[in-house]
Every structure is written in structure tokens, then in C-alpha cells.
Amino acid sequence: MKHFAFILLMLMICVENHAQESEIDPMKIIIDMVEEVATSNEDENAEIDLEQIYEQFANLLNNPVDLNSATRADLEQLYILSDFQIFSVLEYIKSNGKMLSKYELAFVYGFDSRIAESLYPFVTVASGSEYSRISDTAKLKDMIGRGRHQIIARAKQLVEKQAGYKDDATTKFQGSPLSLYVRYTFQYADRLKWNITTEKDAGEKYLDFISGHVQYDSKKFLKRLIVGDFQAQFGQGLVLWNGFGLNKSATGTAVRKRARGIYGYSSTDENKYFRGAAANMEAGKFNISIFASYKNRDATTADSTDKIFTTLQTTGLHRTNSEINNKNSVSETALGGNINYEHKNLRAGITAIWHKFGADYVRNIQPYNMFELNKSSNYNYSADVQWMWKRMILFAETAFDANMKHAGIMGATFGLEQNIQLSLLYRNYARDYQSLYAQGFTDGIKTGNEDGFFIMTTFSPLRNMNFSGYFDIFTFPWLKYRTNAPSEGYSYAFRIDYSPSHDIKMYVNVKQKSSKENYTPADEHIAKTVNKYIFRVNYNINYTLFGKLMLQNRIEYATFKRMNETGENGFMIFQDAAYRFTQFPLNVSLRYAYFNTDSWNTCIYTYESDMLYAYSVPAYYMKGQRFYLNLQYSLTKRIKLWMKASQTIYKNRESISSGTAKIDGNKQTEIKAQIIIKL
């Protein structure tokens, strides 16, 4: 009887809900999520592997989260849910019993129809279905026979010839300008998966990167086993965090990191992964993960014996003779793991990693990097804790390296009301804390040499309006690259989202950052450490006409000021249009953008539509225009094709870029093609 009122309500709106779901395009929702992450992190320090967001939600599409049996950890993988909303779902089920339909999400405290609709493709309440029972007990032979196969092949190339491809080039690329990407994936439900990914970058001679893994999952003592390439995320990232992770974002879900543990690697970053074996086990209230890895890494060696290297190369490019010589020139062995204990509202863990290079790491010491890792081996360990009470979560992690140097972080998230949430975070990283695989919350690009306090809030004063914003103040106790003195700074951002109707969504986003950098005035010869300010504001509106034509407009302004100099300015405006044909299996999207900036200091990063599992966030700088045409055609239900052509035209320029990437002329044109086959 407790669901009787809900059943009556569902009878009245069932037809409407099913009609709405039939119109929901899961891939469009995934793309919107990727764009949301990209647009909230469009700056030079953002190192986000957007491909992993595609991967995570594509996996959820095939293996949706069962709301009735989901743990907090399961719901945390639904990136768009805040801590308050996760708490609300768990409390709703605890108070009312199991959900009868996933459409009940729209009635959970803290949710609205927009958020619920975004989640429908990735959740279910069918935990007792025959398919679930079969998938839990299926034997290996059945898994292989019933699994799904997917092949992705992508190619892209610049039309204009870069300097590195010319016959008279001083430094010549050894391969063609064609980039290739091929990936094969097999998956049976949430039990068995294997993947092979290969890539050839432009200028490389062969498909020089090959990655693969086999991943087995069960609900027994051995929860997960991975052989091949994998990544790991534990705690708050002070010791070990590979892959996707946000720092500052005004979207409201970026303060407390949500660790995924160990998981198979299928991306194309040629550095941020392990190669070997990993296992996750569960015994009562304890969860244990262990791994062992051995792989070769790109490095600049100091002599022909390869016993000393000075720099770890992270570009993954092997186009020229020197880059080829650096390929796989030093080995790395790593051992690590995590023990996690969970009881009621308490979660506590210990993480440790040890790694050793096959050669001596002798860095070229400069004042700014004298405290960074400069030896062949290192180890790190940490303890983290998380305590949940009603709408509040307290979390912390403290870490040490082999030299007993410390890094620590603590924070809290509060669900004050349905429409008000608050997050606080404090971090303290010693100037000489060394960790190769850390990715803690930071303003910079490494977990070290930083203190800071961050506060963020989100609230919805009206049902169709949301406000979010943050303020961060930070100090760097030691020098940084291009900053020859200890320094400090601050940054803030706020965003207002407003949706007057289901077909119209708009937002205003404002950011400012103040920090210090070296600067040598024209009439002087010694660099000074001076203040610099970067301010950005943009307005974005999305609207749908006739139910099929989707339009987007955006205008952005940026300004840069340093010391007593005259400020530099820049702006960009674009018009997007996307149309989905109903009688013909074709989707078309295009953009025209105009930009005008005084220099690279006011360049503007903007996400643009791309093919599935690919992404593009180009930087607009100087003066010019850019346009692209993106086509998606469904040849059959199992075969989809993409084609994208883009071109940037600069005004008053005779060449683009420099060195081996230099193009004679003022145009840069790129062609992309992709095919996805599902079997």
C-alpha cells in the first residue's frame, strides 16, 4: 500500500513518460555530459581525458546501475549526481522500500525532471530479472557466446603540409600525416570484458601504441581481476590516481574525489597507466586491491648506455629520430595496493605504491625543480577516511613519501537544504613532497608545493534556475616554473543556469584568476615576479526549434593584465546548428566561429561537437574564423559512420605555428572519419 499513491500517479503519466523516454537519445546525454565537463574546465591547466567519460557512461548504458541494490559507491559513478542527491536516493529507498520504476527518481527529494531524464538510460530497477540471474551464474563459454563486440576505427589528417613533412626539413617526421585509431572491445554484461586499442599519431611511421586488457568481475570473494593495462584510483589522489579527475569546477561535483579502484585501461594516453595484473577482493567489511606493473617509458637518456635519464617524456609522440630514440628507453616496475574498511557511515583506507626505474633518474636541476623527484625509486603511502552523517560528508587523506615529506587534504560537503549545497576543502602539500602518480586537488599541475583553501556552493533559488560558484585562495611556498619566487594567488568562478522551458537552456559563466609569473620589462634585463590577472565571461544559450533543429549561441570575452601594462583583450562568438532527420538516418551539426584576441594570453578554449569517443577543445587565438561540419550516418542498426571537416582561417598571418608544426599560409584544415561496428 505504501506505493499505492505512486502507482495511481504512474497510471496517469505512464504514457507520457514512455513517450519521453523514446525521445531520449542516450548518446546525446553522454555528449552533453562531456561538453559540461569540458566547458567547466577550459583552461591551460586542465588535463582531462574526456574519452574516459565516454567510456564510463557507455559502459553504464549497457550495464545500468540497479537503484534498488546500489551502494553509495555505485551511485558515485553517476558523475552528474551530487553527494546530496546520492544521499536522497538511498534515504528514499530506505524509507519507502524498493522502487517500482526508475521514473520514481523524479519524485526523490533533490531531483527534478531534467536530472531524472538524464539518468534514465543509465539506471534500472530490474535487479530480479532473468538476465541478471543468468549473468551472475553464466559460465565462461556462455559469456563468450553471448557477449557484444564493438570495433571503432578512426582516421584524421591535416590537409596543409607542416614543415616536418617537407623533404628539406631539418627535423623530419618519419611517417605520414595520417592519424589512425583502431579499437576492439568485447563485453558480456558486467562480468567479462577485453579490449585492444592501437594508435598512430600524425608523423609516426607505424601503429606504435598498442594497449589491451582482460577484465573479469564477479560477486564472490574475487570481485575483479585484470590482466594487461589498467588504471587505479584511491583515496583523494594524494598517492595514486590515474585517469579522469577534476580540480576546480563550478558544476558542483568536483570537490570530493570519487575513487573507482582498479579498472581496465582503454584510452590512448601513453603514460598514465599500469601494465601487468591487478585484483580486487572483498571479505566482509574489508575491500582489498593489489597490483603489479612492469612497462617501458619514454625518456631522454644522458648517454648511449641508457643507464641515466634526465627527463620523462609524456607527449607519446614518436615522429622524429630523437623522439623515436626516446621511445621505451627506461623501464619502470611498480607494486601497490589499497585496503579499505567500510562500516555503516565510516569508510577508511590505506594506500601504498612503490616504483623503480631501470636507470638512474638524474634531473637537470633548476631552482624551481630542485625538490622534485630526482632518483630511480620512490614509495608513497597514505591513510584516508570518509564519514557520512545524514546530509554531511567529512573526508581527509594524509600521505608521505620515501623522505617522510607530507601531503594532506581535508574537506566537507553539506546538503543544507534541497536547493543549497556547500563544500569546503583545505590542502597542504609540502614543497618537497614527491609522488609520480598523485593527482590531488590543486591549482597547479602537480601535487606538491601548494597550500590552499577552497569553498564552493550551489543553490537553486527557483525551480528552473541554478547558481553555482567557488572561491579558491592558494600559496606556493617554493618557486614554480616561470615564477622565480614563492607566490600566492586566488581564483573564483560563478555560473548561473536558467531554463525557462524544456527547449531553452542558457547559462552565464564568469571566471577570474590572479597569480604571479616572471616578467622582464623592455628597458630592463632582470626578470621580476609580478601579478597577472585573467578574467573570462561567457554567455551560452541552447534552444530547440520544431523539435528537431537544435541551435546554440555563445559569446565569450577574456582580458589579461600584467603589472602596470595595458591590458590585452579577446573575444569569440559562435553559432552552432544541429539537425536530426526523422525519415533519413542522418544527423548534421555545424559551427561558425569568429574570434579576435590580442595574443595567446587571451586565447579562448571552446568545446566543439565531434564524433563519438573523440573530442575537440581547440584554442582560439589571434584573429580569424573557424567552421566545421560534422555528419553522422546510421548505415544499419549496427554500423554508424561519421565524417567531420573543420577549417581555421587566420587574418593577417603568413604562417601558422612554428618549428616542425609550421604551416605556410593562413589556413589549417582537418578531415576526420570514423566507423563503429557493433556485433
Tab-separated table of C-alpha atoms in Angstrom, residues 254-602:
chain	number	residue	atom	x	y	z
A	254	ALA	CA	34.341	18.247	-8.199
A	255	VAL	CA	35.478	18.768	-4.598
A	256	ARG	CA	35.495	15.237	-3.187
A	257	LYS	CA	37.135	12.743	-5.490
A	258	ARG	CA	35.205	9.530	-6.091
A	259	ALA	CA	37.718	6.729	-6.463
A	260	ARG	CA	36.987	3.848	-8.844
A	261	GLY	CA	39.615	1.461	-7.506
A	262	ILE	CA	41.234	-0.629	-10.238
A	263	TYR	CA	39.747	-0.777	-13.731
A	264	GLY	CA	40.825	-1.713	-17.240
A	265	TYR	CA	42.547	0.896	-19.378
A	266	SER	CA	41.315	1.544	-22.912
A	267	SER	CA	42.359	5.137	-23.648
A	268	THR	CA	45.278	6.470	-25.719
A	269	ASP	CA	47.410	8.358	-23.208
A	270	GLU	CA	50.716	6.517	-23.499
A	271	ASN	CA	51.888	7.264	-19.957
A	272	LYS	CA	49.168	7.312	-17.317
A	273	TYR	CA	48.507	3.606	-16.900
A	274	PHE	CA	49.999	0.415	-15.474
A	275	ARG	CA	50.774	-2.814	-17.319
A	276	GLY	CA	50.651	-6.137	-15.528
A	277	ALA	CA	47.981	-7.617	-13.262
A	278	ALA	CA	45.572	-6.278	-10.659
A	279	ALA	CA	42.997	-7.864	-8.384
A	280	ASN	CA	40.239	-6.653	-6.095
A	281	MET	CA	38.904	-8.832	-3.290
A	282	GLU	CA	36.168	-8.397	-0.718
A	283	ALA	CA	35.985	-10.121	2.648
A	284	GLY	CA	33.246	-8.910	4.942
A	285	LYS	CA	33.753	-5.219	5.594
A	286	PHE	CA	37.205	-5.193	4.002
A	287	ASN	CA	37.950	-4.432	0.354
A	288	ILE	CA	41.484	-5.189	-0.838
A	289	SER	CA	43.160	-4.198	-4.115
A	290	ILE	CA	46.682	-5.208	-5.164
A	291	PHE	CA	48.609	-4.748	-8.395
A	292	ALA	CA	51.977	-5.333	-10.038
A	293	SER	CA	53.181	-3.479	-13.121
A	294	TYR	CA	56.162	-3.521	-15.444
A	295	LYS	CA	56.374	-1.339	-18.539
A	296	ASN	CA	58.757	0.778	-20.579
A	297	ARG	CA	58.502	4.554	-20.649
A	298	ASP	CA	59.720	7.293	-22.953
A	299	ALA	CA	62.663	9.222	-21.532
A	300	THR	CA	65.587	11.400	-22.573
A	301	THR	CA	68.732	9.428	-21.839
A	302	ALA	CA	72.012	11.108	-20.933
A	303	ASP	CA	74.357	8.720	-22.742
A	304	SER	CA	74.416	5.761	-25.094
A	305	THR	CA	74.409	3.232	-22.246
A	306	ASP	CA	70.865	4.182	-21.250
A	307	LYS	CA	71.833	3.943	-17.576
A	308	ILE	CA	70.945	7.565	-16.860
A	309	PHE	CA	67.930	9.573	-17.996
A	310	THR	CA	67.183	13.240	-17.398
A	311	THR	CA	63.540	13.676	-18.391
A	312	LEU	CA	60.402	11.549	-18.592
A	313	GLN	CA	58.717	12.270	-21.929
A	314	THR	CA	54.926	12.457	-21.734
A	315	THR	CA	53.817	13.536	-25.226
A	316	GLY	CA	53.527	9.993	-26.580
A	317	LEU	CA	54.838	11.247	-29.941
A	318	HIS	CA	57.446	9.279	-31.934
A	319	ARG	CA	57.758	11.217	-35.198
A	320	THR	CA	61.376	12.358	-35.426
A	321	ASN	CA	64.600	10.446	-34.902
A	322	SER	CA	65.122	11.941	-31.440
A	323	GLU	CA	61.569	11.107	-30.366
A	324	ILE	CA	61.990	7.567	-31.686
A	325	ASN	CA	65.246	7.177	-29.761
A	326	ASN	CA	63.448	8.237	-26.571
A	327	LYS	CA	60.714	5.639	-27.016
A	328	ASN	CA	60.598	2.965	-24.293
A	329	SER	CA	64.138	3.858	-23.228
A	330	VAL	CA	63.631	3.247	-19.497
A	331	SER	CA	61.742	0.522	-17.678
A	332	GLU	CA	59.536	1.020	-14.647
A	333	THR	CA	58.410	-1.529	-12.066
A	334	ALA	CA	55.545	-0.671	-9.712
A	335	LEU	CA	53.849	-2.524	-6.862
A	336	GLY	CA	50.953	-1.187	-4.867
A	337	GLY	CA	47.539	-1.613	-3.378
A	338	ASN	CA	44.789	-0.414	-1.112
A	339	ILE	CA	42.952	-1.808	1.899
A	340	ASN	CA	39.546	-0.273	2.547
A	341	TYR	CA	37.285	-0.797	5.543
A	342	GLU	CA	33.633	0.211	5.497
A	343	HIS	CA	31.181	0.044	8.366
A	344	LYS	CA	27.863	1.870	8.334
A	345	ASN	CA	28.743	5.541	7.759
A	346	LEU	CA	32.502	5.145	8.052
A	347	ARG	CA	34.931	4.353	5.242
A	348	ALA	CA	38.692	4.214	5.887
A	349	GLY	CA	41.578	3.083	3.728
A	350	ILE	CA	45.326	2.702	3.388
A	351	THR	CA	47.077	3.117	0.030
A	352	ALA	CA	50.690	2.383	-0.873
A	353	ILE	CA	52.820	2.280	-4.017
A	354	TRP	CA	56.485	1.564	-4.732
A	355	HIS	CA	58.081	2.128	-8.109
A	356	LYS	CA	61.582	1.857	-9.506
A	357	PHE	CA	63.097	2.853	-12.843
A	358	GLY	CA	65.555	0.661	-14.700
A	359	ALA	CA	68.005	3.584	-14.917
A	360	ASP	CA	69.128	6.426	-12.686
A	361	TYR	CA	66.899	9.498	-12.816
A	362	VAL	CA	69.242	12.496	-12.821
A	363	ARG	CA	67.146	15.573	-13.473
A	364	ASN	CA	68.616	18.771	-14.902
A	365	ILE	CA	68.376	20.747	-11.683
A	366	GLN	CA	66.982	24.261	-11.800
A	367	PRO	CA	65.948	26.347	-8.775
A	368	TYR	CA	62.246	25.747	-9.438
A	369	ASN	CA	62.517	21.926	-9.669
A	370	MET	CA	65.211	21.190	-7.086
A	371	PHE	CA	62.693	19.477	-4.768
A	372	GLU	CA	61.018	17.310	-7.417
A	373	LEU	CA	61.631	13.583	-7.872
A	374	ASN	CA	65.261	13.033	-8.813
A	375	LYS	CA	66.097	9.399	-8.084
A	376	SER	CA	65.485	5.956	-9.515
A	377	SER	CA	62.954	4.766	-6.913
A	378	ASN	CA	60.333	6.125	-4.562
A	379	TYR	CA	57.435	4.974	-2.460
A	380	ASN	CA	54.335	6.663	-1.087
A	381	TYR	CA	51.695	5.663	1.405
A	382	SER	CA	48.610	7.309	2.808
A	383	ALA	CA	45.606	6.899	5.058
A	384	ASP	CA	42.221	8.271	4.072
A	385	VAL	CA	38.897	8.449	5.860
A	386	GLN	CA	35.357	9.377	4.952
A	387	TRP	CA	32.473	9.752	7.379
A	388	MET	CA	28.875	10.280	6.330
A	389	TRP	CA	26.118	11.523	8.560
A	390	LYS	CA	22.774	12.383	7.043
A	391	ARG	CA	23.495	15.160	4.506
A	392	MET	CA	27.084	15.740	5.547
A	393	ILE	CA	30.295	14.041	4.372
A	394	LEU	CA	33.671	14.637	6.010
A	395	PHE	CA	36.758	13.361	4.184
A	396	ALA	CA	40.515	13.538	4.558
A	397	GLU	CA	43.742	11.941	3.372
A	398	THR	CA	47.291	12.266	4.649
A	399	ALA	CA	50.260	10.970	2.651
A	400	PHE	CA	54.030	10.578	2.949
A	401	ASP	CA	56.825	9.822	0.518
A	402	ALA	CA	60.116	7.960	0.972
A	403	ASN	CA	61.679	11.060	2.526
A	404	MET	CA	58.788	11.417	5.009
A	405	LYS	CA	57.592	14.584	3.282
A	406	HIS	CA	53.913	15.201	3.786
A	407	ALA	CA	50.813	15.996	1.763
A	408	GLY	CA	47.400	16.367	3.331
A	409	ILE	CA	43.864	17.254	2.384
A	410	MET	CA	40.611	17.572	4.309
A	411	GLY	CA	37.163	18.703	3.352
A	412	ALA	CA	33.434	18.502	3.853
A	413	THR	CA	30.274	18.621	1.785
A	414	PHE	CA	26.937	19.709	3.249
A	415	GLY	CA	23.421	19.339	1.896
A	416	LEU	CA	21.907	22.228	3.812
A	417	GLU	CA	18.591	22.045	2.008
A	418	GLN	CA	17.220	20.524	-1.158
A	419	ASN	CA	18.363	23.560	-3.098
A	420	ILE	CA	21.504	24.573	-1.149
A	421	GLN	CA	24.791	22.678	-1.025
A	422	LEU	CA	28.144	23.747	0.388
A	423	SER	CA	31.637	22.261	0.013
A	424	LEU	CA	34.863	23.145	1.810
A	425	LEU	CA	38.393	21.890	1.166
A	426	TYR	CA	41.838	22.608	2.578
A	427	ARG	CA	45.059	21.167	1.124
A	428	ASN	CA	48.644	21.358	2.320
A	429	TYR	CA	51.336	19.846	0.101
A	430	ALA	CA	54.975	20.199	1.161
A	431	ARG	CA	57.271	21.816	-1.374
A	432	ASP	CA	59.356	18.605	-1.481
A	433	TYR	CA	56.538	16.033	-1.453
A	434	GLN	CA	57.291	13.654	-4.334
A	435	SER	CA	54.758	11.336	-5.953
A	436	LEU	CA	54.790	10.230	-9.559
A	437	TYR	CA	51.166	9.086	-9.656
A	438	ALA	CA	49.446	11.616	-7.386
A	439	GLN	CA	46.646	13.789	-8.710
A	440	GLY	CA	45.262	15.619	-5.710
A	441	PHE	CA	43.089	18.704	-5.768
A	442	THR	CA	45.351	21.553	-6.832
A	443	ASP	CA	45.535	24.861	-8.644
A	444	GLY	CA	48.734	23.834	-10.405
A	445	ILE	CA	49.705	20.751	-12.342
A	446	LYS	CA	51.347	18.655	-9.607
A	447	THR	CA	50.549	17.536	-6.086
A	448	GLY	CA	53.263	19.405	-4.232
A	449	ASN	CA	54.423	22.873	-3.192
A	450	GLU	CA	50.955	24.238	-2.503
A	451	ASP	CA	48.646	25.325	0.305
A	452	GLY	CA	45.097	26.383	-0.346
A	453	PHE	CA	41.520	26.759	0.833
A	454	PHE	CA	38.561	26.181	-1.490
A	455	ILE	CA	34.868	26.865	-0.926
A	456	MET	CA	32.041	26.113	-3.326
A	457	THR	CA	28.287	26.398	-3.169
A	458	THR	CA	25.327	25.572	-5.354
A	459	PHE	CA	21.737	26.571	-4.830
A	460	SER	CA	18.534	26.852	-6.794
A	461	PRO	CA	16.541	29.964	-5.907
A	462	LEU	CA	13.905	28.973	-8.473
A	463	ARG	CA	12.880	25.612	-9.894
A	464	ASN	CA	14.296	26.440	-13.317
A	465	MET	CA	17.374	28.352	-12.122
A	466	ASN	CA	20.613	27.174	-10.544
A	467	PHE	CA	23.542	29.156	-9.169
A	468	SER	CA	26.965	27.654	-8.514
A	469	GLY	CA	30.289	29.195	-7.692
A	470	TYR	CA	33.611	28.810	-5.944
A	471	PHE	CA	36.433	30.822	-4.419
A	472	ASP	CA	39.961	29.472	-4.016
A	473	ILE	CA	42.968	31.059	-2.341
A	474	PHE	CA	46.374	29.386	-2.678
A	475	THR	CA	50.069	29.862	-1.956
A	476	PHE	CA	53.184	28.214	-3.377
A	477	PRO	CA	55.914	28.042	-0.672
A	478	TRP	CA	58.663	27.470	-3.223
A	479	LEU	CA	59.455	28.577	-6.778
A	480	LYS	CA	57.492	27.316	-9.776
A	481	TYR	CA	58.249	27.095	-13.454
A	482	ARG	CA	58.383	30.698	-14.762
A	483	THR	CA	57.939	32.053	-11.222
A	484	ASN	CA	61.265	32.752	-9.516
A	485	ALA	CA	59.924	33.389	-6.029
A	486	PRO	CA	57.373	31.978	-3.580
A	487	SER	CA	53.967	33.254	-4.655
A	488	GLU	CA	50.286	33.336	-3.930
A	489	GLY	CA	47.037	33.925	-5.756
A	490	TYR	CA	43.306	33.408	-5.877
A	491	SER	CA	40.631	32.415	-8.324
A	492	TYR	CA	36.877	32.473	-8.388
A	493	ALA	CA	34.081	31.464	-10.710
A	494	PHE	CA	30.328	31.540	-10.679
A	495	ARG	CA	27.737	30.253	-13.077
A	496	ILE	CA	24.019	30.882	-13.427
A	497	ASP	CA	21.923	28.308	-15.303
A	498	TYR	CA	18.408	29.182	-16.380
A	499	SER	CA	15.885	27.065	-18.299
A	500	PRO	CA	12.682	28.990	-18.968
A	501	SER	CA	11.297	25.963	-20.835
A	502	HIS	CA	12.203	22.395	-21.754
A	503	ASP	CA	13.514	23.596	-25.128
A	504	ILE	CA	15.601	26.536	-23.901
A	505	LYS	CA	18.668	26.357	-21.663
A	506	MET	CA	21.137	29.130	-21.014
A	507	TYR	CA	23.953	29.989	-18.664
A	508	VAL	CA	26.386	32.765	-17.801
A	509	ASN	CA	29.847	31.713	-16.637
A	510	VAL	CA	32.371	34.102	-15.044
A	511	LYS	CA	35.969	33.274	-14.050
A	512	GLN	CA	38.905	35.257	-12.748
A	513	LYS	CA	42.366	34.214	-11.613
A	514	SER	CA	45.162	36.232	-10.061
A	515	SER	CA	48.643	34.725	-9.787
A	516	LYS	CA	52.307	35.620	-10.290
A	517	GLU	CA	54.843	34.972	-13.018
A	518	ASN	CA	58.245	36.171	-14.219
A	519	TYR	CA	58.288	39.265	-16.379
A	520	THR	CA	61.190	41.256	-17.865
A	521	PRO	CA	60.240	44.845	-18.795
A	522	ALA	CA	61.504	46.111	-22.143
A	523	ASP	CA	64.012	48.513	-20.557
A	524	GLU	CA	65.400	46.023	-18.032
A	525	HIS	CA	67.448	42.815	-18.096
A	526	ILE	CA	66.411	41.086	-14.860
A	527	ALA	CA	63.102	39.266	-14.567
A	528	LYS	CA	60.683	40.340	-11.872
A	529	THR	CA	57.899	38.326	-10.273
A	530	VAL	CA	54.727	40.308	-10.955
A	531	ASN	CA	50.978	39.887	-10.632
A	532	LYS	CA	48.882	38.809	-13.587
A	533	TYR	CA	45.113	38.709	-13.911
A	534	ILE	CA	42.967	36.711	-16.280
A	535	PHE	CA	39.239	37.376	-16.473
A	536	ARG	CA	36.749	35.447	-18.609
A	537	VAL	CA	32.994	35.673	-19.058
A	538	ASN	CA	30.730	33.852	-21.478
A	539	TYR	CA	27.055	33.563	-22.237
A	540	ASN	CA	25.662	30.381	-23.774
A	541	ILE	CA	22.144	29.540	-24.946
A	542	ASN	CA	20.778	26.268	-26.353
A	543	TYR	CA	17.332	26.108	-27.859
A	544	THR	CA	15.321	23.689	-29.968
A	545	LEU	CA	13.060	24.664	-32.863
A	546	PHE	CA	10.416	22.431	-34.400
A	547	GLY	CA	11.557	19.592	-32.138
A	548	LYS	CA	14.452	18.680	-34.444
A	549	LEU	CA	16.629	21.715	-35.038
A	550	MET	CA	18.956	22.410	-32.106
A	551	LEU	CA	20.760	25.752	-32.014
A	552	GLN	CA	23.482	27.037	-29.738
A	553	ASN	CA	24.976	30.508	-29.447
A	554	ARG	CA	27.911	31.539	-27.358
A	555	ILE	CA	29.837	34.735	-26.839
A	556	GLU	CA	32.946	34.945	-24.657
A	557	TYR	CA	35.197	37.754	-23.591
A	558	ALA	CA	38.656	37.469	-21.992
A	559	THR	CA	41.090	40.029	-20.644
A	560	PHE	CA	44.672	39.710	-19.422
A	561	LYS	CA	46.634	42.269	-17.426
A	562	ARG	CA	50.144	42.156	-16.024
A	563	MET	CA	51.883	44.680	-13.775
A	564	ASN	CA	51.203	48.229	-14.998
A	565	GLU	CA	50.930	47.238	-18.645
A	566	THR	CA	47.989	47.964	-20.847
A	567	GLY	CA	45.555	45.073	-20.686
A	568	GLU	CA	45.083	42.586	-23.528
A	569	ASN	CA	41.617	41.590	-24.701
A	570	GLY	CA	39.965	38.891	-26.707
A	571	PHE	CA	36.521	37.703	-27.671
A	572	MET	CA	34.866	34.857	-29.530
A	573	ILE	CA	31.354	34.271	-30.819
A	574	PHE	CA	29.934	31.172	-32.454
A	575	GLN	CA	26.718	29.785	-33.880
A	576	ASP	CA	26.028	26.047	-33.749
A	577	ALA	CA	23.242	24.210	-35.527
A	578	ALA	CA	22.347	20.528	-35.343
A	579	TYR	CA	19.543	18.744	-37.164
A	580	ARG	CA	18.330	15.178	-36.798
A	581	PHE	CA	16.416	13.818	-39.750
A	582	THR	CA	13.461	11.559	-38.970
A	583	GLN	CA	12.951	9.937	-42.365
A	584	PHE	CA	16.660	9.567	-43.034
A	585	PRO	CA	19.280	8.162	-40.575
A	586	LEU	CA	21.453	11.269	-40.682
A	587	ASN	CA	22.495	13.794	-38.029
A	588	VAL	CA	24.159	17.035	-39.070
A	589	SER	CA	25.934	19.558	-36.861
A	590	LEU	CA	27.938	22.611	-37.847
A	591	ARG	CA	29.553	25.692	-36.378
A	592	TYR	CA	30.756	29.078	-37.466
A	593	ALA	CA	33.019	30.934	-35.018
A	594	TYR	CA	34.696	34.316	-35.176
A	595	PHE	CA	37.489	35.235	-32.753
A	596	ASN	CA	39.804	38.156	-32.137
A	597	THR	CA	42.402	38.106	-29.347
A	598	ASP	CA	45.432	40.311	-28.789
A	599	SER	CA	47.736	37.359	-28.045
A	600	TRP	CA	47.935	33.838	-26.643
A	601	ASN	CA	47.358	35.327	-23.172
A	602	THR	CA	43.683	35.824	-24.029
